[in-house]
JSON list of C-alpha atoms in Angstrom, two decimals:
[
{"chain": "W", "resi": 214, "resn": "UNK", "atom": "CA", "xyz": [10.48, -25.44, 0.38]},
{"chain": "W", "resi": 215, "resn": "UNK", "atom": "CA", "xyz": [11.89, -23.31, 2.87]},
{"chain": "W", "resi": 216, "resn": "UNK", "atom": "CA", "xyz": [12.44, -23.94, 6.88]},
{"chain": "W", "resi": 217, "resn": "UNK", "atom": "CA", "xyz": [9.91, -22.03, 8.88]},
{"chain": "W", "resi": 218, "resn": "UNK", "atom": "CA", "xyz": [12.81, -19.16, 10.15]},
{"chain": "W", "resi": 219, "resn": "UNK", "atom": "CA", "xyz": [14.32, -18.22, 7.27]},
{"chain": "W", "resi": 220, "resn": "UNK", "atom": "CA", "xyz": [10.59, -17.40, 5.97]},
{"chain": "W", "resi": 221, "resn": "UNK", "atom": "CA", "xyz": [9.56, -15.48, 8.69]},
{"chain": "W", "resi": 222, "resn": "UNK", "atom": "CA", "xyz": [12.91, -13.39, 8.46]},
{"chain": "W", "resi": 223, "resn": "UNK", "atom": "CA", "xyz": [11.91, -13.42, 4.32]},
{"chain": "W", "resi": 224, "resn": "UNK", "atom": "CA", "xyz": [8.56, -12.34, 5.46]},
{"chain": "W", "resi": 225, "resn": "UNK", "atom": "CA", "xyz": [9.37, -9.57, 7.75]},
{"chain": "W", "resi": 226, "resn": "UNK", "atom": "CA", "xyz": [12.00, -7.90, 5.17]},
{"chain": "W", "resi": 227, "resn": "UNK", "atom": "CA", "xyz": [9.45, -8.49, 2.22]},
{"chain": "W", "resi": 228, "resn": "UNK", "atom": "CA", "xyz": [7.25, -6.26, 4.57]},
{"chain": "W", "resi": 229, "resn": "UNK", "atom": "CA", "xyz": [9.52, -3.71, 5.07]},
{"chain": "W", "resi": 230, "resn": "UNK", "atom": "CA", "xyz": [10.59, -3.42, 0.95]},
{"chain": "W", "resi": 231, "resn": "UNK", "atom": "CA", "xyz": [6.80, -3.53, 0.28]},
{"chain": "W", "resi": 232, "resn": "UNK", "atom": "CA", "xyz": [6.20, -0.52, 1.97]},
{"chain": "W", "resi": 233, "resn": "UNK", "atom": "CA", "xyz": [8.56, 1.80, -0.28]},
{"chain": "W", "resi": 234, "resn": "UNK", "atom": "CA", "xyz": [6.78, 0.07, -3.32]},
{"chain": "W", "resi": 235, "resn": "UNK", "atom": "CA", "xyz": [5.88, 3.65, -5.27]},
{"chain": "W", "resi": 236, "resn": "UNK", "atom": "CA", "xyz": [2.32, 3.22, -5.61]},
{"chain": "W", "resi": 237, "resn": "UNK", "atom": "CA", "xyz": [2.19, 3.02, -1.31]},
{"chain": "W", "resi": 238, "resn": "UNK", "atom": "CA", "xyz": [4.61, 5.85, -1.35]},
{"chain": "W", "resi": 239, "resn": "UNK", "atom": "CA", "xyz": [2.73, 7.68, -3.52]},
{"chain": "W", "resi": 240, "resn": "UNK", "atom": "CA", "xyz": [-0.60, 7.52, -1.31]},
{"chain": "W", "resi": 241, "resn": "UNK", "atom": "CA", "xyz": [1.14, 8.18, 1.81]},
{"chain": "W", "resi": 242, "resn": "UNK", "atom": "CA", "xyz": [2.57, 10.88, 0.26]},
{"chain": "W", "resi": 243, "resn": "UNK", "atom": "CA", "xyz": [-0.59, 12.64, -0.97]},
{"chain": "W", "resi": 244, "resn": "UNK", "atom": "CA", "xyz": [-1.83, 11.92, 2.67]},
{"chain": "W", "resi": 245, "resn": "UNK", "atom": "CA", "xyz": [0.44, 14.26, 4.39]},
{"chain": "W", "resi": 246, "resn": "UNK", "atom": "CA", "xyz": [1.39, 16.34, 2.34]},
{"chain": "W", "resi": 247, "resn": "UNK", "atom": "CA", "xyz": [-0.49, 19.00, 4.02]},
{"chain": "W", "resi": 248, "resn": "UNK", "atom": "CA", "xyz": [1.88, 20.54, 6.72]},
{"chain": "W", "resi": 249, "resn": "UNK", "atom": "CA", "xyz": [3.52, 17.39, 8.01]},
{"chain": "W", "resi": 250, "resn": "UNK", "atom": "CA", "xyz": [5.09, 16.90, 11.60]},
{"chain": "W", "resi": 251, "resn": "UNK", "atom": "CA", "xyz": [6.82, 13.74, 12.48]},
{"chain": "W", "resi": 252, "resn": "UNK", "atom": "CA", "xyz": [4.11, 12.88, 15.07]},
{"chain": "W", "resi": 253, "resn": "UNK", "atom": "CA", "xyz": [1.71, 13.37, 12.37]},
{"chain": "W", "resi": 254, "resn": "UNK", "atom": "CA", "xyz": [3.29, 11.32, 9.58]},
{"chain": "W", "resi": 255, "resn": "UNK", "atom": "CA", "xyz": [4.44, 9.01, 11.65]},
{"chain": "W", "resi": 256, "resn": "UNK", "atom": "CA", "xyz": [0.66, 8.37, 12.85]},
{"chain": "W", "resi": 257, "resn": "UNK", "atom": "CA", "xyz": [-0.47, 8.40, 9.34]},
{"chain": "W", "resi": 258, "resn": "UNK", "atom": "CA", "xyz": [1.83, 5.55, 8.62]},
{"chain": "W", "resi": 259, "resn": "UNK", "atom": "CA", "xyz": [0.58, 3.50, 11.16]},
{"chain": "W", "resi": 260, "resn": "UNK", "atom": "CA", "xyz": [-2.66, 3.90, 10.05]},
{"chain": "W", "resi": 261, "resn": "UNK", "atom": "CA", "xyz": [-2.45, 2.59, 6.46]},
{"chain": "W", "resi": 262, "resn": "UNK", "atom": "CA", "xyz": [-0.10, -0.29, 7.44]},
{"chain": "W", "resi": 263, "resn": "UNK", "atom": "CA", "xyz": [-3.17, -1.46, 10.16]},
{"chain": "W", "resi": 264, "resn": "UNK", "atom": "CA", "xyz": [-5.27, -1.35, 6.99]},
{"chain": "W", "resi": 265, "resn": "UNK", "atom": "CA", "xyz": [-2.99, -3.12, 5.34]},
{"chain": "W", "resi": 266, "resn": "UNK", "atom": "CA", "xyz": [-2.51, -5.52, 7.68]},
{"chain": "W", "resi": 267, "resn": "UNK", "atom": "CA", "xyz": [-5.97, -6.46, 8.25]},
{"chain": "W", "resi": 268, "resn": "UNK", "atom": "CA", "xyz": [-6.96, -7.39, 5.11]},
{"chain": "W", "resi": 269, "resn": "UNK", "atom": "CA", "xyz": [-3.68, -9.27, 4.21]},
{"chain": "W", "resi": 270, "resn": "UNK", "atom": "CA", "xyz": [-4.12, -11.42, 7.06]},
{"chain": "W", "resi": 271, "resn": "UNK", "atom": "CA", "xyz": [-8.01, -11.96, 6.98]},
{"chain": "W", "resi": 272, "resn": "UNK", "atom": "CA", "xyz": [-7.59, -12.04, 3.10]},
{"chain": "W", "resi": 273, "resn": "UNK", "atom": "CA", "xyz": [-3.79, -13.64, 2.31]},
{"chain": "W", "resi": 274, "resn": "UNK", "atom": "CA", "xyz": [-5.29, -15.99, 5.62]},
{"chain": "W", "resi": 275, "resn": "UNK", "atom": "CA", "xyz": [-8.01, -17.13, 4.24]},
{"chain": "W", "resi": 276, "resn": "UNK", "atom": "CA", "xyz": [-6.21, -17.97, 1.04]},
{"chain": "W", "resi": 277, "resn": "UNK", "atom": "CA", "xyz": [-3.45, -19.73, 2.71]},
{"chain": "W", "resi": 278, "resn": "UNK", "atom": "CA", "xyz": [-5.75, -21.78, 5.19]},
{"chain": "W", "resi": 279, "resn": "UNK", "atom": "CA", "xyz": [-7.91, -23.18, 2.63]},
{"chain": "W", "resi": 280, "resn": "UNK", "atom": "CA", "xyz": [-5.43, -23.23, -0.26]},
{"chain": "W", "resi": 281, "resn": "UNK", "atom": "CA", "xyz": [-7.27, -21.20, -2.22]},
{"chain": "W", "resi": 282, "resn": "UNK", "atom": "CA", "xyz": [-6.40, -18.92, -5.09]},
{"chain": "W", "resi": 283, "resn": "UNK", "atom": "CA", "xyz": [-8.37, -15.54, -4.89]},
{"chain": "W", "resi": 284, "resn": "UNK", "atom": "CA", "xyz": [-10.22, -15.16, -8.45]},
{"chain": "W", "resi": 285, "resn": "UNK", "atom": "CA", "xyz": [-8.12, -13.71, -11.43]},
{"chain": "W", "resi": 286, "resn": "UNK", "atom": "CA", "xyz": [-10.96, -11.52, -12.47]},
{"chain": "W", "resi": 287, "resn": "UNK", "atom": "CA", "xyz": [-11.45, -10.26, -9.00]},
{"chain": "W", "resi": 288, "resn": "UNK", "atom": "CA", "xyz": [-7.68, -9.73, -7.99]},
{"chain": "W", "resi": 289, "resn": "UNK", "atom": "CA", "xyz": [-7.25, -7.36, -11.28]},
{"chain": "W", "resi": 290, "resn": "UNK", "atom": "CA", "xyz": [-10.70, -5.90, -10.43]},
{"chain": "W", "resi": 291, "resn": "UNK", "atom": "CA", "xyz": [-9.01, -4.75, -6.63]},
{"chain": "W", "resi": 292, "resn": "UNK", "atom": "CA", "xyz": [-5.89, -3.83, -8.51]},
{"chain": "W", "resi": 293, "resn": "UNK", "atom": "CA", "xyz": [-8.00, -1.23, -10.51]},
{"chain": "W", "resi": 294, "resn": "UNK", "atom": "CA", "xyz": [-9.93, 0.27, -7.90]},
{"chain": "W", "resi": 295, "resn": "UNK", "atom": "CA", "xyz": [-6.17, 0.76, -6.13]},
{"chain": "W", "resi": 296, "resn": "UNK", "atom": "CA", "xyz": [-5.39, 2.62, -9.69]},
{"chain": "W", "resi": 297, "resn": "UNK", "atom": "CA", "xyz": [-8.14, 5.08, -9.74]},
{"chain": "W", "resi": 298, "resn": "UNK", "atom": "CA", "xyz": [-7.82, 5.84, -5.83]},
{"chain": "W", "resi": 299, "resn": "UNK", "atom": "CA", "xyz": [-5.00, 6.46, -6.47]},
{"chain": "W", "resi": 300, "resn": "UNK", "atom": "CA", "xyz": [-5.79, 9.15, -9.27]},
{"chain": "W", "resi": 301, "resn": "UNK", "atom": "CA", "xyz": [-8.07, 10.42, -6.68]},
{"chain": "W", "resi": 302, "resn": "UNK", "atom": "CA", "xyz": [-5.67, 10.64, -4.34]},
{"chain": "W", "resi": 303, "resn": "UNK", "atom": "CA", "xyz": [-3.95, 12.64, -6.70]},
{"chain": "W", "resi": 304, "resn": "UNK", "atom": "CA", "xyz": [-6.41, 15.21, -7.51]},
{"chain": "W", "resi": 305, "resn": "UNK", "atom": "CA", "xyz": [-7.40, 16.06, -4.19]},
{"chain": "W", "resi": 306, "resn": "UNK", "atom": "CA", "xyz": [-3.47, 16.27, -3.35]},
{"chain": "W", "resi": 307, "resn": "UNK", "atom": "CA", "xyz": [-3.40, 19.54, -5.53]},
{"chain": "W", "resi": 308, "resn": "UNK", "atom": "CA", "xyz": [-6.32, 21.10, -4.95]},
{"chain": "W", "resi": 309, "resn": "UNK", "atom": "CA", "xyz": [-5.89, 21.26, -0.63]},
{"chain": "W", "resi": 310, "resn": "UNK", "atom": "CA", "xyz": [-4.64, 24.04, 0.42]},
{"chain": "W", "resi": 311, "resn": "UNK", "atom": "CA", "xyz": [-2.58, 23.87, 4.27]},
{"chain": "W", "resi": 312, "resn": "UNK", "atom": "CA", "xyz": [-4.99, 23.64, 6.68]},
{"chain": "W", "resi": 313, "resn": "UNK", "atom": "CA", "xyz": [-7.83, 22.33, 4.63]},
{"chain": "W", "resi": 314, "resn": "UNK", "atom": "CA", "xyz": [-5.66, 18.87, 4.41]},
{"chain": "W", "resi": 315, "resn": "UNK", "atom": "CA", "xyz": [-6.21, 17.36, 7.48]},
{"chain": "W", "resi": 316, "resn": "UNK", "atom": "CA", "xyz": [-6.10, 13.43, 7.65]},
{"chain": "W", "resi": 317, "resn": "UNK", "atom": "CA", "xyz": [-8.42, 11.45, 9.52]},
{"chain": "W", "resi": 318, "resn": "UNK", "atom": "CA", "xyz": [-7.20, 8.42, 10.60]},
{"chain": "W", "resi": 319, "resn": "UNK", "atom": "CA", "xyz": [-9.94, 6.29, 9.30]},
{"chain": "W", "resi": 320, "resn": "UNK", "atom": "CA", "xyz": [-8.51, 7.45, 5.97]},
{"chain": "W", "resi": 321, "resn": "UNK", "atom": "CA", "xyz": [-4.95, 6.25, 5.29]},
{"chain": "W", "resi": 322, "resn": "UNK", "atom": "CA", "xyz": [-6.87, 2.95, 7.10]},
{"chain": "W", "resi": 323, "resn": "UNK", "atom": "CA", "xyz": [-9.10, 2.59, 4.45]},
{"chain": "W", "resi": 324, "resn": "UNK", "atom": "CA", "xyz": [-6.76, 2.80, 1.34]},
{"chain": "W", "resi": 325, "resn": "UNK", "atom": "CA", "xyz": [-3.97, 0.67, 3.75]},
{"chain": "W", "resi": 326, "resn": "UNK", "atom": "CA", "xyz": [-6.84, -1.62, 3.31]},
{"chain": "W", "resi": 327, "resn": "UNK", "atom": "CA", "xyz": [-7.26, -1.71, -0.35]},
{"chain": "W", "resi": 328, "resn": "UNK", "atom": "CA", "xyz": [-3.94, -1.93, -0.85]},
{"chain": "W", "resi": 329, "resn": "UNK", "atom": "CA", "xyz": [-3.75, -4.55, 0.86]},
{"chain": "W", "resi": 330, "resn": "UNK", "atom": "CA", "xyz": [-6.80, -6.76, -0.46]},
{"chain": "W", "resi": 331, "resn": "UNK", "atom": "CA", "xyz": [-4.87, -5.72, -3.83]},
{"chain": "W", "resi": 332, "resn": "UNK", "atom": "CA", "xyz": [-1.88, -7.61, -2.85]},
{"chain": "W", "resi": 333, "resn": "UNK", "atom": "CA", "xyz": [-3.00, -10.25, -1.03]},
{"chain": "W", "resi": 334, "resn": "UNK", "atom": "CA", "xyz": [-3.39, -12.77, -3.76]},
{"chain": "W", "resi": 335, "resn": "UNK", "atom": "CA", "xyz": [0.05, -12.66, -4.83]},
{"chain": "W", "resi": 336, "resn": "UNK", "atom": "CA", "xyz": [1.42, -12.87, -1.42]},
{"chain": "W", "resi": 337, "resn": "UNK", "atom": "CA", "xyz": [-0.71, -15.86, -0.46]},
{"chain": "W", "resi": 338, "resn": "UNK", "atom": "CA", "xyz": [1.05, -17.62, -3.68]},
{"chain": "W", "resi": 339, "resn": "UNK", "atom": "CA", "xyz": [4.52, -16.77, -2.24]},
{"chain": "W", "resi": 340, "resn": "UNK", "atom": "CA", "xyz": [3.81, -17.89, 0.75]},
{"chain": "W", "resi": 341, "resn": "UNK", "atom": "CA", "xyz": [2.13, -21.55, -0.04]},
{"chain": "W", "resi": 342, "resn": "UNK", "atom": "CA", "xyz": [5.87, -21.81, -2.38]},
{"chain": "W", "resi": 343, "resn": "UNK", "atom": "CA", "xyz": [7.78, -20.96, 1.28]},
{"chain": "W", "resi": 344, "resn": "UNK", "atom": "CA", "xyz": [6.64, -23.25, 3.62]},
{"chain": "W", "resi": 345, "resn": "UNK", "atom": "CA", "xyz": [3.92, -26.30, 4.04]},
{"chain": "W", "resi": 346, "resn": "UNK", "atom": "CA", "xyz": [3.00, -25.38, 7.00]},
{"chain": "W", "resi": 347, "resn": "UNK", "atom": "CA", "xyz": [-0.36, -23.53, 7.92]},
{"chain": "W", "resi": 348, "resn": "UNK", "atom": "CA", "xyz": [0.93, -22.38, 11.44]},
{"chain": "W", "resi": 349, "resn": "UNK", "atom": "CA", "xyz": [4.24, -20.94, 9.41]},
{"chain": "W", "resi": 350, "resn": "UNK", "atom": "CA", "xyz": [2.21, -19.52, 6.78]},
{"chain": "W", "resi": 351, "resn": "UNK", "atom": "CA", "xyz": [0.31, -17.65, 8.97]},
{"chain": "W", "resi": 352, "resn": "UNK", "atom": "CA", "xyz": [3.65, -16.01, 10.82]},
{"chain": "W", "resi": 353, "resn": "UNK", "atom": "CA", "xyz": [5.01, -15.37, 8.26]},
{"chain": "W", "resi": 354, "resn": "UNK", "atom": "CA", "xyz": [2.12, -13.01, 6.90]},
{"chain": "W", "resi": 355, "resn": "UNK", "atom": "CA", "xyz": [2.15, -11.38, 10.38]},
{"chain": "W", "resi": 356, "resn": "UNK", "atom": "CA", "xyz": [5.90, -10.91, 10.07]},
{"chain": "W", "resi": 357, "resn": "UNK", "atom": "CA", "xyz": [5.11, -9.36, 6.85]},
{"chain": "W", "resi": 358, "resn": "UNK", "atom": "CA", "xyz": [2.37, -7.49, 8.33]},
{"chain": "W", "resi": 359, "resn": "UNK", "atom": "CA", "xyz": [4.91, -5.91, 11.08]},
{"chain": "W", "resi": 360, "resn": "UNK", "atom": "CA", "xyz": [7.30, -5.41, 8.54]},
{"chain": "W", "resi": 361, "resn": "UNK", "atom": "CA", "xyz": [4.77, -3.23, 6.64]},
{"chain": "W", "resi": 362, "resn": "UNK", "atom": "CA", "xyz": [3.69, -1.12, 9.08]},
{"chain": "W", "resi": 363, "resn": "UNK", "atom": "CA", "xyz": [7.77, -0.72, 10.40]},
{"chain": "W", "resi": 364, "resn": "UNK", "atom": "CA", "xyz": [8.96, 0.48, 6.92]},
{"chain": "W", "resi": 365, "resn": "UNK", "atom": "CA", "xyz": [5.94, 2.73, 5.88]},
{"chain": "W", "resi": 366, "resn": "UNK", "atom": "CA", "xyz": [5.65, 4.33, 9.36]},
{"chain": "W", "resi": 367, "resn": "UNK", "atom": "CA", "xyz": [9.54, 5.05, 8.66]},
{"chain": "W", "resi": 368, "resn": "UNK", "atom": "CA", "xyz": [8.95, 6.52, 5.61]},
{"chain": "W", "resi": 369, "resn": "UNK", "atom": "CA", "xyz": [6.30, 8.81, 6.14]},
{"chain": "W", "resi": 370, "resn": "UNK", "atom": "CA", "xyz": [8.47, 10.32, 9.11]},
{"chain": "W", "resi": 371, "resn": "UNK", "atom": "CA", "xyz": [11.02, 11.01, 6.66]},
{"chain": "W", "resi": 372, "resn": "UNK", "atom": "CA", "xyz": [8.84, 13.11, 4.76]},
{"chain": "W", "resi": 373, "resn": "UNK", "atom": "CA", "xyz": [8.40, 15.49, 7.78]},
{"chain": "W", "resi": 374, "resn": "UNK", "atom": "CA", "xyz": [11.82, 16.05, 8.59]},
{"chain": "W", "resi": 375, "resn": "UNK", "atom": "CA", "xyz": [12.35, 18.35, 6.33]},
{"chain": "W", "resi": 376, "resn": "UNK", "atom": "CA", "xyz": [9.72, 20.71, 7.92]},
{"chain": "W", "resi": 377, "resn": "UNK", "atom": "CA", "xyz": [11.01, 19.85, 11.27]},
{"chain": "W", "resi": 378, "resn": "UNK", "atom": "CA", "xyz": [14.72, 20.51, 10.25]},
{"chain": "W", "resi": 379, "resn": "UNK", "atom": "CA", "xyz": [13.60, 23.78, 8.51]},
{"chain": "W", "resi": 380, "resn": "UNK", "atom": "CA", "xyz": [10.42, 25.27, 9.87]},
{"chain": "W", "resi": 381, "resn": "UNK", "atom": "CA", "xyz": [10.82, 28.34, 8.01]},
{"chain": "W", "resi": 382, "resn": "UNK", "atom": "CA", "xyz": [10.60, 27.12, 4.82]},
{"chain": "W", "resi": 383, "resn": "UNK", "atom": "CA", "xyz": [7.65, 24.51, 6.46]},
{"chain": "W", "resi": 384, "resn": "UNK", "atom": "CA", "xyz": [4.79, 26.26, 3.83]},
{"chain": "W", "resi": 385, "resn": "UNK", "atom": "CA", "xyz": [6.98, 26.38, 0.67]},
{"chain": "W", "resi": 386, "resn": "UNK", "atom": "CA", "xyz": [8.12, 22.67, 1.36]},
{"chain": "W", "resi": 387, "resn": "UNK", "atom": "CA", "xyz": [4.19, 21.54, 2.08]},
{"chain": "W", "resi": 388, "resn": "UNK", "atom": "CA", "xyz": [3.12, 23.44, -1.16]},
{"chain": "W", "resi": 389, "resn": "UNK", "atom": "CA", "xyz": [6.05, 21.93, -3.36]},
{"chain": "W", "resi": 390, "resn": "UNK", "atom": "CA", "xyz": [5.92, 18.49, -1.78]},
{"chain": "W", "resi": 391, "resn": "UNK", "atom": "CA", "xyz": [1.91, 18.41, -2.20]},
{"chain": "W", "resi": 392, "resn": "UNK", "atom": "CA", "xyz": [2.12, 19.07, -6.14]},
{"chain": "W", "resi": 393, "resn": "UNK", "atom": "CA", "xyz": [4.89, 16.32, -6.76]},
{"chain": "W", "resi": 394, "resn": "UNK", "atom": "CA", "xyz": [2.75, 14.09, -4.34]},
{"chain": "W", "resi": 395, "resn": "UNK", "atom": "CA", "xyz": [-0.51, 15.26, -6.71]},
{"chain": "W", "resi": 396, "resn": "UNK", "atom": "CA", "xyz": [1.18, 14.09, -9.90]},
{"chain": "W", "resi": 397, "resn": "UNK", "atom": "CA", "xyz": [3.24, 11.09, -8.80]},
{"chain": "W", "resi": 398, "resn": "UNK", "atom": "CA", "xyz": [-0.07, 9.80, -7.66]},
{"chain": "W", "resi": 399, "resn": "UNK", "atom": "CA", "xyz": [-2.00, 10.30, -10.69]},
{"chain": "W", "resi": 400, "resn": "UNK", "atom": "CA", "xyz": [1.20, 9.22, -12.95]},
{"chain": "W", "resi": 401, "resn": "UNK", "atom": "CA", "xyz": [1.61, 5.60, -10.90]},
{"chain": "W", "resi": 402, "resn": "UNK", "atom": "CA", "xyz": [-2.53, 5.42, -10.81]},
{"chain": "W", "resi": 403, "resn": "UNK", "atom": "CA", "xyz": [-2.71, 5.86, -14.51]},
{"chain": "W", "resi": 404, "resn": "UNK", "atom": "CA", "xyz": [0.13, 3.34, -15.50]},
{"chain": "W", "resi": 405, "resn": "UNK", "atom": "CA", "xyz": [-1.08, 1.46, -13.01]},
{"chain": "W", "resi": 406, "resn": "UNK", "atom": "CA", "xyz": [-4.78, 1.39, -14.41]},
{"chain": "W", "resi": 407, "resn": "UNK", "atom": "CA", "xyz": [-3.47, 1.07, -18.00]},
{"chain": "W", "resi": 408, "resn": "UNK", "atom": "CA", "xyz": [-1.12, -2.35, -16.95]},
{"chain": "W", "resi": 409, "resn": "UNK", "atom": "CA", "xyz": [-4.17, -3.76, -14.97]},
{"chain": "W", "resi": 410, "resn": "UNK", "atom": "CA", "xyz": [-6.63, -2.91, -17.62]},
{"chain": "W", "resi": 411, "resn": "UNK", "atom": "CA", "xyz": [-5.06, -3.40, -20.84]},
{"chain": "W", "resi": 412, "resn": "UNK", "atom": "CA", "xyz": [-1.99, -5.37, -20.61]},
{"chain": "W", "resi": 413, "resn": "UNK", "atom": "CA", "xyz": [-3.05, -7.80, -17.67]},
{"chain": "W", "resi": 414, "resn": "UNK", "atom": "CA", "xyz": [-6.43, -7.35, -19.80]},
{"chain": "W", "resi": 415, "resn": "UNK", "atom": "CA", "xyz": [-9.26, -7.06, -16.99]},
{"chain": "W", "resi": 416, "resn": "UNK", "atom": "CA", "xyz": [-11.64, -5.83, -19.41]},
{"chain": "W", "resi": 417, "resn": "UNK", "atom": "CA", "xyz": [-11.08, -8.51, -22.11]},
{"chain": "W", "resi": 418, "resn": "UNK", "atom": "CA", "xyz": [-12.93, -11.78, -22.60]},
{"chain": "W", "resi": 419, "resn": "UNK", "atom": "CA", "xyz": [-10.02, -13.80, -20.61]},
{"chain": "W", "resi": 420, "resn": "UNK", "atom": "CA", "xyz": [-7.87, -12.09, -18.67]},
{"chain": "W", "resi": 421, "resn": "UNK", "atom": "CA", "xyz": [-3.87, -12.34, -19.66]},
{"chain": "W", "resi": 422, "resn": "UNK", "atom": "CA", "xyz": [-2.54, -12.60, -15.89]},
{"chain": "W", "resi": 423, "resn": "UNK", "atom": "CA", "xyz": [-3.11, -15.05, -13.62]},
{"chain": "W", "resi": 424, "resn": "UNK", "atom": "CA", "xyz": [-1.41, -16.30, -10.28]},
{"chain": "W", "resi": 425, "resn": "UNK", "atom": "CA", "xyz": [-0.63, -19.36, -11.36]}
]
């Protein structure tokens, strides 16, 4: 076991490195890749680290609290529905065109959530190995939780600068940066799919991975 302050510091870093992981970058990134501004990506990024949030600490909570671990079937199950949003995600990335990409904010919300009730499983494991306390526990996942929403709201103003260094070139950017968004998506939601379905075997009779 860890002390209590060296896991919240671990938890609020954690947060920050989970947020570049490439299947979050890639959803972001299909999110606004039509015409960015830093106000805009920067709000975006909020957004899907709230989602995020919420359902790690109402999720990854409840886990922790209880001492539960979330079922293996189910956990794989959320992991696969992140893979073929993801493809989605994709798809829709290259077929917008400018204006038509406009991103509500209940959007990057939603698939912060998924993400997040994707995750949470693991994380709840990592954190019952850090510290033995509930009131600690539950901290740290809000120090991971801040540290989420920090690093991706960081990251998805980087993709507008660009466009705000060079407004000129704003439309060729958007139209180049909304393709490699498309197919990064689909790429990391495919692999993604294939490692949750085959190799960590969701659809055989007993599944390969589990938390444990």
């Amino acid at each position: 076991m860890i002390s209590p302050l060296p896991a919240l510091a671990f938890g609020f870093v954690l947060g920050m490195r989970h947020a570049t992981d490439a299947d979050h970058i890639a959803a972001i990134g299909t999110l606004v890749a039509g015409g960015p501004s830093a106000r805009r990506a920067a709000i975006v990024g909020g957004w899907w680290g709230a989602g995020h949030s919420l359902s790690v600490l109402l999720v990854g909570g409840a886990l922790v609290l209880f001492k539960l671990p979330m079922p293996v079937r189910l956990a794989l199950t959320l992991e696969f529905l992140v893979a073929l949003m993801l493809i989605g995600l994709g798809v829709r990335s290259m077929r917008l065109r400018g204006a038509q990409a406009v991103v509500p904010t209940s959007r990057p919300f939603t698939i912060g959530v998924m993400h997040g009730l994707a995750g949470s499983a693991v994380l709840a494991l990592l954190v019952l190995g850090a510290t033995d306390s509930a009131l600690s526990a539950f901290v740290y996942l809000l120090c991971f939780c801040v540290g989420t929403v920090g690093g991706m709201a960081s990251i998805t103003l980087l993709f507008a600068v660009p466009a705000v260094i060079a407004p000129a070139r704003a439309v060729r950017f958007e139209r180049g940066f909304r393709v490699l968004a498309g197919v990064t998506s689909i790429a990391i939601g495919l692999a993604l799919a294939h490692r949750v379905g085959v190799t960590d075997g969701l659809f055989a009779a007993t599944p390969a991975w589990t938390p444990e």
